Coordinates of C-alpha atoms in Angstrom, one line a residue:
M2 CA 8.5 180.7 7.4
S3 CA 10.4 178.4 9.7
Q4 CA 7.7 178.4 12.4
S5 CA 5.0 178.0 9.7
T6 CA 6.8 174.9 8.4
H7 CA 7.0 173.4 11.9
V8 CA 3.3 174.0 12.6
T9 CA 2.3 172.8 9.1
S10 CA 4.1 169.5 9.7
Q11 CA 2.2 169.1 13.0
V12 CA -1.1 169.8 11.2
Q13 CA -0.3 167.4 8.4
R14 CA 0.7 164.7 11.0
Y15 CA -2.8 164.9 12.5
I16 CA -4.5 164.9 9.1
I17 CA -2.5 162.1 7.7
T18 CA -2.8 159.9 10.8
T19 CA -6.6 160.5 10.9
A20 CA -6.9 159.4 7.2
E21 CA -4.7 156.4 7.8
V22 CA -6.8 155.3 10.8
A23 CA -10.0 155.6 8.7
G24 CA -8.3 153.6 5.9
N25 CA -7.1 150.9 8.2
I26 CA -10.6 150.5 9.7
S27 CA -12.2 150.2 6.3
D28 CA -9.7 147.5 5.3
Q29 CA -10.3 145.4 8.5
I30 CA -13.7 146.2 9.9
I31 CA -15.6 143.4 8.1
F32 CA -13.1 140.8 9.4
Y33 CA -13.3 142.2 13.0
G34 CA -17.1 142.5 12.7
Q35 CA -17.4 138.8 11.7
Q36 CA -15.3 138.0 14.8
D37 CA -17.5 140.3 16.9
H38 CA -14.5 142.4 17.9
A39 CA -15.3 145.5 15.8
D40 CA -16.4 147.7 18.8
L41 CA -13.2 146.9 20.8
F42 CA -11.1 147.4 17.7
I43 CA -12.6 150.9 17.1
Q44 CA -12.5 151.9 20.8
S45 CA -8.8 151.0 21.0
L46 CA -8.0 153.5 18.2
V47 CA -10.0 156.3 19.8
I48 CA -8.0 155.7 23.0
K49 CA -4.7 155.5 21.2
Y50 CA -5.1 158.8 19.3
P51 CA -6.4 161.6 21.6
F52 CA -7.0 164.0 18.7
I53 CA -9.7 161.7 17.2
N54 CA -13.1 162.9 18.5
A55 CA -15.3 160.1 17.1
I56 CA -15.4 157.2 14.7
Y57 CA -18.5 156.3 12.8
V58 CA -18.9 153.0 10.8
D59 CA -21.9 152.1 8.5
I60 CA -21.9 148.8 6.7
D61 CA -24.4 147.7 4.1
S62 CA -26.9 145.1 5.4
T63 CA -26.1 142.9 2.4
V64 CA -22.8 142.0 4.1
A65 CA -23.3 138.6 5.7
N66 CA -22.2 137.1 9.1
L67 CA -22.2 140.5 11.0
P68 CA -23.9 140.9 14.4
Y69 CA -24.1 144.7 13.8
W70 CA -23.9 146.9 10.8
S71 CA -23.4 150.3 12.5
Y72 CA -20.8 151.4 15.1
F73 CA -20.3 154.8 16.7
T74 CA -17.5 155.6 19.2
Y75 CA -16.9 159.1 20.6
R76 CA -15.2 160.8 23.5
D77 CA -17.2 161.8 26.6
G78 CA -14.8 163.7 28.9
D79 CA -12.0 161.3 29.9
S80 CA -13.9 158.2 28.7
T81 CA -15.2 156.7 25.4
V82 CA -18.7 155.7 24.6
I83 CA -19.6 152.9 22.2
Q84 CA -22.9 152.5 20.3
R85 CA -23.8 149.8 17.9
G86 CA -26.8 148.7 16.0
S87 CA -28.3 148.1 12.5
G88 CA -29.1 151.7 11.5
N89 CA -27.6 155.2 11.3
I90 CA -26.1 156.2 14.7
S91 CA -24.9 159.6 15.8
S92 CA -25.2 162.0 18.7
C93 CA -24.3 165.4 17.2
T94 CA -26.7 167.6 15.4
N95 CA -24.4 168.6 12.6
E96 CA -22.9 165.2 12.0
Q97 CA -25.5 163.6 9.8
A98 CA -25.6 166.6 7.3
Q99 CA -21.8 166.5 7.0
F100 CA -21.7 162.7 6.7
K101 CA -24.3 162.7 3.9
K102 CA -22.1 165.2 1.9
L103 CA -19.0 163.0 2.4
I104 CA -20.8 159.8 1.3
K105 CA -22.2 161.5 -1.8
Q106 CA -18.6 162.2 -2.9
N107 CA -18.3 158.4 -3.4
E108 CA -14.6 158.6 -2.6
T109 CA -12.2 159.5 0.2
G110 CA -12.2 163.1 1.4
W111 CA -12.5 165.7 4.1
S112 CA -15.6 167.6 5.2
E113 CA -15.7 171.3 6.0
P114 CA -15.1 172.0 9.7
Y115 CA -18.2 172.1 11.9
L116 CA -19.1 172.5 15.6
C117 CA -20.1 169.3 17.4
D118 CA -22.6 170.3 20.0
R119 CA -22.1 167.1 21.9
N120 CA -18.9 168.3 23.5
N121 CA -18.6 171.8 22.0
I122 CA -15.5 170.9 19.9
V123 CA -14.8 172.1 16.4
V124 CA -14.1 169.0 14.2
A125 CA -13.5 168.0 10.6
A126 CA -14.5 164.5 9.3
Y127 CA -12.6 162.2 6.9
C128 CA -14.5 159.5 5.0
S129 CA -13.0 156.2 3.7
P130 CA -15.2 153.7 1.8
I131 CA -15.4 150.1 2.8
L132 CA -14.7 147.9 -0.2
T133 CA -15.2 144.1 -0.8
E134 CA -14.2 142.0 -3.7
T135 CA -16.7 140.0 -5.8
P136 CA -15.9 136.5 -7.0
S137 CA -15.0 138.1 -10.4
G138 CA -12.4 140.3 -8.7
Q139 CA -14.4 143.6 -8.9
K140 CA -14.2 146.0 -6.0
I141 CA -17.6 147.2 -4.7
R142 CA -18.5 149.8 -2.0
V143 CA -20.4 148.3 1.0
G144 CA -20.1 151.1 3.5
E145 CA -18.2 154.0 5.0
V146 CA -15.8 154.7 7.8
I147 CA -15.8 158.4 9.0
C148 CA -13.3 159.7 11.5
E149 CA -13.7 163.1 13.2
L150 CA -10.5 165.1 13.8
S151 CA -10.7 167.5 16.8
L152 CA -9.3 170.9 15.9
N153 CA -8.7 171.9 19.5
E154 CA -5.1 170.7 19.3
L155 CA -4.6 172.4 16.0
N156 CA -5.8 175.6 17.4
R157 CA -3.3 175.3 20.3
Q158 CA -0.5 174.6 17.9
V159 CA -1.3 177.5 15.6
N160 CA -1.9 180.0 18.5
S161 CA 1.5 179.0 20.0
M162 CA 3.4 180.4 17.1
K163 CA 5.4 183.5 18.1
I164 CA 5.9 185.8 15.1
G165 CA 7.8 188.9 16.1
K166 CA 6.1 191.1 18.7
E167 CA 2.7 191.6 17.2
G168 CA 2.4 188.9 14.6
F169 CA -0.1 186.1 14.6
A170 CA -1.2 183.0 12.6
F171 CA -4.5 181.3 11.8
L172 CA -5.8 178.3 9.8
M173 CA -8.6 178.5 7.3
S174 CA -10.6 175.8 5.4
K175 CA -10.5 175.3 1.6
D176 CA -13.6 177.6 1.5
G177 CA -11.9 180.4 3.4
I178 CA -13.7 179.8 6.8
Y179 CA -11.5 180.5 9.9
I180 CA -10.8 177.2 11.6
T181 CA -8.4 178.7 14.2
H182 CA -7.9 182.4 15.0
P183 CA -6.6 184.6 17.9
V184 CA -10.1 186.0 18.0
T185 CA -12.1 183.0 19.2
E186 CA -15.5 184.4 18.2
W187 CA -14.4 184.4 14.5
I188 CA -13.8 180.6 14.4
L189 CA -16.4 179.1 12.0
N190 CA -18.3 182.4 12.1
R191 CA -16.2 184.4 9.7
S192 CA -14.7 183.9 6.3
I193 CA -11.7 185.5 4.6
Y194 CA -14.1 186.6 1.9
E195 CA -15.9 188.8 4.4
V196 CA -12.8 191.0 5.3
N197 CA -13.0 194.7 5.0
E198 CA -11.9 196.1 1.6
K199 CA -9.2 198.1 3.5
V200 CA -7.5 194.8 4.4
L201 CA -6.4 193.8 0.9
K202 CA -6.9 197.1 -1.1
E203 CA -7.5 194.8 -4.1
D204 CA -10.4 192.7 -5.3
V205 CA -11.1 190.5 -2.2
V206 CA -12.8 187.7 -4.0
S207 CA -10.1 187.4 -6.7
T208 CA -7.2 187.6 -4.3
T209 CA -8.8 185.0 -1.9
D210 CA -9.5 182.7 -4.8
N211 CA -5.9 182.8 -5.8
V212 CA -4.7 182.1 -2.3
L213 CA -7.0 179.1 -1.8
A214 CA -6.2 177.7 -5.3
D215 CA -2.4 178.0 -4.9
T216 CA -0.6 174.7 -4.4
K217 CA 2.7 176.4 -3.2
P218 CA 3.6 178.8 -0.4
G219 CA 3.3 182.4 -1.2
T220 CA 3.2 186.0 0.1
L221 CA 1.1 189.1 -0.3
I222 CA 0.6 192.5 1.3
A223 CA -2.4 193.2 3.6
Y224 CA -3.6 195.7 6.1
P225 CA -5.3 193.6 8.9
E226 CA -7.9 194.9 11.3
L227 CA -5.9 193.7 14.3
F228 CA -3.0 196.0 13.2
N229 CA -5.4 199.0 12.8
F230 CA -5.1 198.6 9.0
E231 CA -1.3 199.1 9.0
K232 CA 0.8 197.4 6.3
A233 CA 1.7 193.8 7.0
L234 CA 3.4 190.8 5.2
V235 CA 1.2 187.7 4.8
Y236 CA 2.8 184.3 4.3
Y237 CA 0.5 181.4 3.4
V238 CA 1.2 177.7 3.2
P239 CA -1.4 175.3 1.6
I240 CA -1.9 171.9 3.2
R241 CA -2.2 169.6 0.2
Q242 CA -4.0 166.8 2.0
N243 CA -7.3 168.6 2.4
G244 CA -6.9 172.1 0.9
W245 CA -6.6 174.0 4.2
V246 CA -4.3 177.0 4.4
L247 CA -2.0 178.2 7.2
V248 CA -1.7 182.0 7.2
S249 CA 1.0 184.0 9.1
V250 CA 0.8 187.8 9.5
L251 CA 3.7 190.1 10.5
P252 CA 3.7 194.0 10.6
Y253 CA 6.0 195.5 7.9
K254 CA 7.6 197.8 10.4
E255 CA 8.9 194.7 12.3
L256 CA 10.4 193.3 9.1
F257 CA 12.6 196.2 8.0
E258 CA 13.1 198.7 10.8
P259 CA 15.7 196.5 12.7
L260 CA 17.6 196.1 9.4
Y261 CA 18.5 199.7 8.7
L262 CA 21.5 200.0 11.0
P263 CA 22.9 196.5 10.1
V264 CA 22.6 197.4 6.4
L265 CA 24.6 200.6 6.9
Q266 CA 27.2 198.7 9.0
M267 CA 27.4 196.0 6.3
L268 CA 28.0 198.6 3.6
F269 CA 30.7 200.3 5.7
F270 CA 32.6 197.1 6.5
S271 CA 32.2 195.9 2.9
V272 CA 33.9 199.0 1.6
L273 CA 36.6 198.8 4.3
G274 CA 37.1 195.1 3.6
I275 CA 37.5 195.7 -0.2
L276 CA 40.1 198.4 0.5
I277 CA 42.1 196.1 2.8
I278 CA 42.0 193.3 0.3
Y279 CA 43.2 195.5 -2.4
L280 CA 46.2 196.8 -0.4
T281 CA 47.0 193.2 0.8
V282 CA 47.0 191.8 -2.8
T283 CA 49.1 194.7 -4.1
Y284 CA 51.7 194.1 -1.3
I285 CA 51.8 190.4 -2.0
I286 CA 52.2 190.8 -5.8
N287 CA 55.0 193.4 -5.4
R288 CA 57.0 192.0 -2.4
Q289 CA 56.2 188.3 -1.9
I290 CA 56.7 186.6 -5.3
K291 CA 59.5 184.4 -4.1
P292 CA 57.6 182.7 -1.2
L293 CA 54.9 181.8 -3.7
S294 CA 57.2 179.2 -5.2
L295 CA 57.2 177.4 -1.8
V296 CA 53.4 177.4 -1.9
T297 CA 53.5 175.9 -5.4
K298 CA 55.8 173.1 -4.2
Q299 CA 53.5 172.4 -1.2
L300 CA 50.5 172.3 -3.5
K301 CA 52.2 169.8 -5.8
R302 CA 53.3 167.7 -2.8
F303 CA 49.7 167.7 -1.5
S304 CA 48.4 166.5 -4.9
N305 CA 50.7 163.5 -5.2
L306 CA 51.5 163.0 -1.4
T307 CA 55.2 162.5 -2.3
G308 CA 58.4 164.7 -2.1
P309 CA 60.5 166.1 0.7
Y310 CA 59.7 169.2 2.8
K311 CA 61.9 172.3 2.5
D312 CA 62.6 175.1 5.0
I313 CA 59.9 177.8 4.7
P314 CA 60.5 181.4 5.7
E315 CA 58.6 182.7 8.6
N316 CA 56.1 185.0 6.8
E317 CA 52.4 184.9 5.6
I318 CA 53.1 182.3 3.0
D319 CA 54.5 180.0 5.7
Q320 CA 51.1 180.0 7.3
V321 CA 49.5 179.0 4.0
A322 CA 52.0 176.1 3.7
E323 CA 51.1 174.9 7.3
S324 CA 47.5 175.0 6.4
L325 CA 48.2 172.8 3.4
N326 CA 49.9 170.3 5.7
Y327 CA 46.8 170.3 7.9
M328 CA 44.6 169.7 4.8
K329 CA 46.9 166.8 3.8
S330 CA 46.5 165.2 7.3
W331 CA 42.8 165.7 7.2
Y332 CA 42.5 164.1 3.8
E333 CA 44.5 161.1 5.0
K334 CA 42.1 160.7 7.9
Y335 CA 39.2 161.1 5.5
L336 CA 40.5 158.2 3.3
Q337 CA 40.9 156.1 6.4
T338 CA 37.4 156.8 7.5
Q339 CA 36.0 155.9 4.1
S340 CA 37.9 152.6 4.3
D341 CA 36.5 151.9 7.7
E342 CA 33.0 152.6 6.5
Q343 CA 33.4 150.3 3.5
K344 CA 34.6 147.5 5.9
K345 CA 31.5 148.1 8.1
K346 CA 29.2 147.9 5.1
Q347 CA 30.8 144.6 4.0
Q348 CA 30.4 143.3 7.5
R349 CA 26.7 144.2 7.6
Q350 CA 26.3 142.5 4.2
E351 CA 28.1 139.4 5.5
D352 CA 25.8 139.4 8.6
M353 CA 22.7 139.6 6.3
N354 CA 24.1 136.7 4.2
Q355 CA 24.7 134.6 7.3
A356 CA 21.1 135.4 8.5
S357 CA 19.8 134.2 5.2
E358 CA 21.9 131.0 5.4
I359 CA 20.7 130.3 8.9
Q360 CA 17.1 130.7 7.8
Q361 CA 17.6 128.5 4.7
S362 CA 18.8 125.8 7.0
F363 CA 15.2 125.6 8.5
I364 CA 13.7 125.2 5.0
K365 CA 13.2 121.7 3.7
T366 CA 14.6 121.2 0.2
I367 CA 15.3 117.5 -0.1
Y368 CA 12.7 115.5 -2.1
P369 CA 11.1 113.1 -2.0
A370 CA 10.3 114.2 1.5
F371 CA 9.6 110.6 2.8
P372 CA 11.4 108.2 0.5
G373 CA 10.1 105.1 2.4
R374 CA 6.4 105.9 1.8
T375 CA 4.4 105.4 -1.3
D376 CA 1.0 106.6 0.1
I377 CA 1.9 110.3 0.0
D378 CA 3.8 112.7 -2.3
L379 CA 4.5 116.4 -1.7
Y380 CA 6.7 119.2 -3.0
S381 CA 7.2 122.9 -2.1
T382 CA 8.6 126.2 -3.5
Y383 CA 10.1 129.0 -1.4
Q384 CA 11.1 132.3 -3.0
P385 CA 12.0 135.1 -0.6
A386 CA 11.5 138.7 -1.9
K387 CA 14.8 139.7 -0.2
G388 CA 17.6 138.0 1.7
V389 CA 15.4 136.8 4.5
S390 CA 11.7 135.9 4.7
G391 CA 8.8 135.9 7.1
D392 CA 7.0 132.9 5.4
L393 CA 7.1 129.4 6.9
F394 CA 6.0 126.0 5.9
D395 CA 6.7 122.5 7.4
Y396 CA 5.6 118.9 7.3
F397 CA 6.3 116.2 9.9
F398 CA 4.8 113.1 11.5
I399 CA 3.3 113.1 15.0
D400 CA 3.2 109.3 14.8
D401 CA 3.1 106.7 12.0
D402 CA -0.4 107.6 11.0
H403 CA -0.7 111.4 11.5
L404 CA 1.0 113.9 9.3
V405 CA 1.1 117.6 10.1
L406 CA 1.1 120.2 7.3
T407 CA 1.7 123.9 8.0
M408 CA 1.8 127.2 6.0
G409 CA 2.2 130.6 7.7
D410 CA 3.1 134.2 7.1
V411 CA 4.7 136.5 9.8
S412 CA 3.8 140.2 9.9
G413 CA 6.6 142.7 9.2
K414 CA 9.8 142.4 7.1
G415 CA 13.5 141.9 7.5
V416 CA 15.6 140.0 10.0
P417 CA 13.3 140.4 13.0
A418 CA 10.4 138.9 11.1
A419 CA 12.6 136.1 9.9
F420 CA 13.8 135.2 13.4
F421 CA 10.2 135.3 14.7
M422 CA 9.3 132.9 11.8
S423 CA 12.1 130.5 13.0
V424 CA 10.8 130.7 16.6
A425 CA 7.2 130.0 15.4
Q426 CA 8.3 127.1 13.3
T427 CA 10.2 125.5 16.3
T428 CA 7.2 126.3 18.6
I429 CA 4.8 124.4 16.3
K430 CA 7.0 121.3 16.3
T431 CA 7.4 121.2 20.1
N432 CA 3.7 121.6 20.7
A433 CA 2.5 119.1 18.1
L434 CA 2.0 116.2 20.5
V435 CA -1.6 115.2 19.9
P436 CA -3.5 115.0 16.5
K437 CA -5.8 117.9 17.2
A438 CA -5.3 120.9 14.9
N439 CA -7.0 123.5 17.1
K440 CA -5.3 122.3 20.3
I441 CA -1.9 122.6 18.6
V442 CA -2.7 126.1 17.4
E443 CA -4.0 127.2 20.8
K444 CA -0.7 126.1 22.5
V445 CA 1.4 127.7 19.8
N446 CA -0.6 131.0 20.2
K447 CA -0.1 131.1 23.9
E448 CA 3.7 130.6 23.7
L449 CA 4.1 133.2 20.9
C450 CA 2.2 135.8 22.9
T451 CA 4.5 135.1 25.9
N452 CA 7.7 135.6 23.8
N453 CA 6.4 138.3 21.5
Q454 CA 7.9 141.6 22.7
H455 CA 7.8 143.3 19.2
Q456 CA 4.1 142.7 18.6
F457 CA 4.6 140.4 15.6
F458 CA 1.7 138.2 14.6
L459 CA 1.4 135.0 12.5
T460 CA -1.3 133.9 10.2
L461 CA -1.3 130.1 10.1
F462 CA -2.9 127.1 8.3
L463 CA -2.3 123.9 10.2
G464 CA -3.7 120.6 9.1
V465 CA -3.4 117.1 10.7
L466 CA -4.0 114.3 8.2
D467 CA -5.0 110.7 9.3
L468 CA -3.3 108.6 6.6
K469 CA -5.5 105.6 7.4
T470 CA -8.8 107.3 6.9
G471 CA -7.9 110.3 4.7
I472 CA -9.6 112.7 7.1
L473 CA -7.8 116.1 7.2
E474 CA -8.6 118.2 10.3
Y475 CA -7.4 121.8 9.8
C476 CA -7.4 125.1 11.7
N477 CA -7.0 128.3 9.8
A478 CA -5.9 131.3 11.9
A479 CA -6.6 134.2 9.5
H480 CA -4.4 132.7 6.7
T481 CA -5.2 132.4 3.0
P482 CA -7.6 129.5 2.2
G483 CA -6.3 126.2 1.0
Y484 CA -7.6 124.3 -2.0
V485 CA -8.3 120.6 -2.6
L486 CA -8.0 119.4 -6.2
T487 CA -9.7 116.2 -7.1
K488 CA -8.6 113.8 -9.8
N489 CA -11.5 115.0 -12.1
A490 CA -10.2 118.6 -12.0
K491 CA -12.7 120.0 -9.4
V492 CA -11.5 122.5 -6.8
K493 CA -12.8 122.7 -3.2
E494 CA -11.9 125.9 -1.3
L495 CA -11.1 125.5 2.4
A496 CA -12.5 129.0 3.1
Q497 CA -13.6 128.6 6.7
S498 CA -11.6 130.8 9.2
H499 CA -11.2 129.7 12.8
G500 CA -9.8 132.7 14.6
L501 CA -7.4 135.6 14.7
P502 CA -3.7 135.5 13.9
L503 CA -1.4 134.0 16.5
G504 CA 0.6 136.1 18.9
L505 CA -2.1 138.7 19.7
Y506 CA -4.3 137.3 22.4
P507 CA -2.9 134.5 24.6
D508 CA -6.3 133.2 25.9
K509 CA -7.9 133.1 22.5
S510 CA -9.6 129.7 21.6
Y511 CA -9.7 128.2 18.1
S512 CA -12.0 125.8 16.4
S513 CA -11.3 123.4 13.5
A514 CA -12.9 121.8 10.5
K515 CA -12.6 118.4 8.8
I516 CA -12.6 117.3 5.1
Q517 CA -12.3 113.8 3.6
L518 CA -9.5 113.4 1.2
N519 CA -10.0 110.6 -1.4
K520 CA -7.4 108.8 -3.4
E521 CA -5.3 111.1 -5.7
D522 CA -6.8 114.2 -4.1
T523 CA -4.3 117.1 -3.9
L524 CA -4.0 119.8 -1.2
V525 CA -2.6 123.2 -2.2
L526 CA -1.3 125.6 0.5
Y527 CA 0.2 129.0 -0.2
T528 CA 0.9 132.5 1.2
D529 CA -0.6 135.8 0.1
G530 CA 2.6 136.5 -1.9
V531 CA 1.1 134.3 -4.6
T532 CA -2.3 135.9 -5.0
E533 CA -1.0 139.5 -4.3
M534 CA 1.8 139.2 -6.9
L535 CA 1.8 142.3 -9.2
N536 CA 2.5 142.4 -12.9
E537 CA 4.0 145.3 -14.9
N538 CA 0.5 147.0 -14.9
N539 CA 0.3 146.8 -11.1
I540 CA -2.5 144.2 -11.3
Q541 CA -2.7 141.4 -8.8
Y542 CA -2.5 137.7 -9.8
G543 CA -5.6 137.0 -7.7
N544 CA -7.3 133.9 -6.3
H545 CA -9.5 133.3 -9.4
Q546 CA -6.4 133.0 -11.7
L547 CA -4.7 130.7 -9.2
V548 CA -7.8 128.4 -9.0
E549 CA -8.1 128.2 -12.8
N550 CA -4.4 127.3 -13.2
I551 CA -4.7 124.6 -10.5
K552 CA -7.6 123.0 -12.4
T553 CA -5.4 122.5 -15.5
L554 CA -2.9 120.6 -13.4
A555 CA -5.1 117.7 -12.4
G556 CA -3.3 114.4 -12.6
Q557 CA 0.2 116.0 -12.3
S558 CA 2.6 115.2 -9.5
P559 CA 3.2 117.9 -6.8
K560 CA 6.6 118.6 -8.3
E561 CA 5.2 119.0 -11.8
M562 CA 2.4 121.3 -10.4
I563 CA 5.0 123.5 -8.6
E564 CA 7.2 123.8 -11.7
R565 CA 4.2 124.7 -13.9
L566 CA 2.9 127.2 -11.4
E567 CA 6.4 128.8 -11.1
K568 CA 6.5 129.3 -14.9
S569 CA 3.0 130.8 -14.7
F570 CA 4.1 133.3 -12.0
K571 CA 7.2 134.3 -14.0
L572 CA 5.2 134.9 -17.2
Y573 CA 2.6 136.9 -15.3
K574 CA 5.1 139.0 -13.3
G575 CA 7.3 139.9 -16.4
H576 CA 9.9 142.5 -15.5
A577 CA 8.0 143.7 -12.3
Q578 CA 9.9 143.4 -9.0
Q579 CA 8.8 140.7 -6.6
T580 CA 7.4 142.6 -3.6
D581 CA 6.5 139.8 -1.2
D582 CA 7.7 136.3 -0.4
I583 CA 6.2 133.4 -2.4
T584 CA 5.7 130.1 -0.7
M585 CA 3.7 127.0 -1.8
L586 CA 3.2 123.5 -0.5
I587 CA 1.4 120.9 -2.6
F588 CA 0.5 117.5 -1.1
N589 CA -1.0 114.5 -3.0
Y590 CA -2.9 111.7 -1.1
Q591 CA -2.2 108.4 -2.9
V592 CA -3.8 105.8 -0.6

């Protein structure tokens, strides 16, 4: 059972990782495809996970702005091969038939194992749908990601199990087909439904159906061919992720023959022990009543930790009293240890509070932001989900006529992400020397890549506003789109993206876009904590609801807009917990 648990955890690790890789690809493939990095993205995953045999991506041709709609990456010896195009791509005879079955399921799931004749490896495929969101917020399926898990490593793990002298283990699919087995010729060629009637001595179909349908580990009696139809104990463990079953088999004679002598010895010593205990208790009751009073005093003293010691006779009771003294000393040390742990916990909490205070010192909270100017007005809100946050926003002048506005979100959580946010915010200020949004972003990206040892990345919206002309030049590095609200309640979405998040590729170049702001136009910037906020029914707030609320706030000052939106967030969230940081910056152009 112990070895089965270990091997099951290894099998589940490969299964879960393969499913997670497919899910991550389906979530990000359209974005990487639009950036023409999809093939490198998929190839890096095949290289990183040696147990993945191939990855197949098929995207509906209705998805716009893609150079290719199909990608196929597979292992060829020690290298990987990438194919891409606009139609179905595969290089294995059995793949297309299995892929069609998975796609018909219209949901995530595993295929039955099959032999890939390209490299003569037994594999199983996992399908994850590619979903996009319509303007109305509905999720639609626009393609599939299929990952092939190589079963060679699973076969090695299962065959490495040492169960007694003659025991063995094997893995079978949810349909009872052997995926791994000590007899190599049986793999994919035999099913548990085809075993000889002598093996189970019961109805084979009924027994097999019960094993495959069971959701918990179990045992049964069998008479395997490999044991010449001798009695054996079978222990099976279902793998809940895909319905596979790990089966371990051990001859009955190995289970019980070594126990006969220990059982007799145990019975002998049990009887002898009972006899000795009986004689000892009888002796204590008849001859040692007086020393028991000392034991009582010691017990009382141990309970209240007060009172003097008295001389104890040198006998068996004296040993008990000394044991109580040892327990007292141990208990005192235990109390001291508990006190030290409490102090350490308080110190950690104080450190977290200090980290939060340090981060708060970087956040601008004094308004009006520029008391001496009447041509602009802005206001912000900053609500960390926990003590520290990975969101950042800032505004500052490069010169008298150019104002920089930033809004960003750091990957990860906790203190490391908060410190990376502080570094990023300082880096932006030190590199904002010329009024060119894309040039500032490129310099910041290069410095963040140089100092990014923990592989954090930053999504960033950076705009440079010429206050004389009202022209806003902005660069969006994979951040949420901004909105411009006109005085007549119309909303323009700044949806154009200009590159990948910062901190990943030091030599990456970025473009920018421009928009003309007119008098009383309002710019709204925010992080994804706003649109991904969940209510009590686990439904997101969404971009559509944010835009509709912004339209109703035309003519309001930035401070009034922030306060109205905060009330809207609170009402929508209800009693649900805040799961992500919420940050907004609203700027009004009054020239």
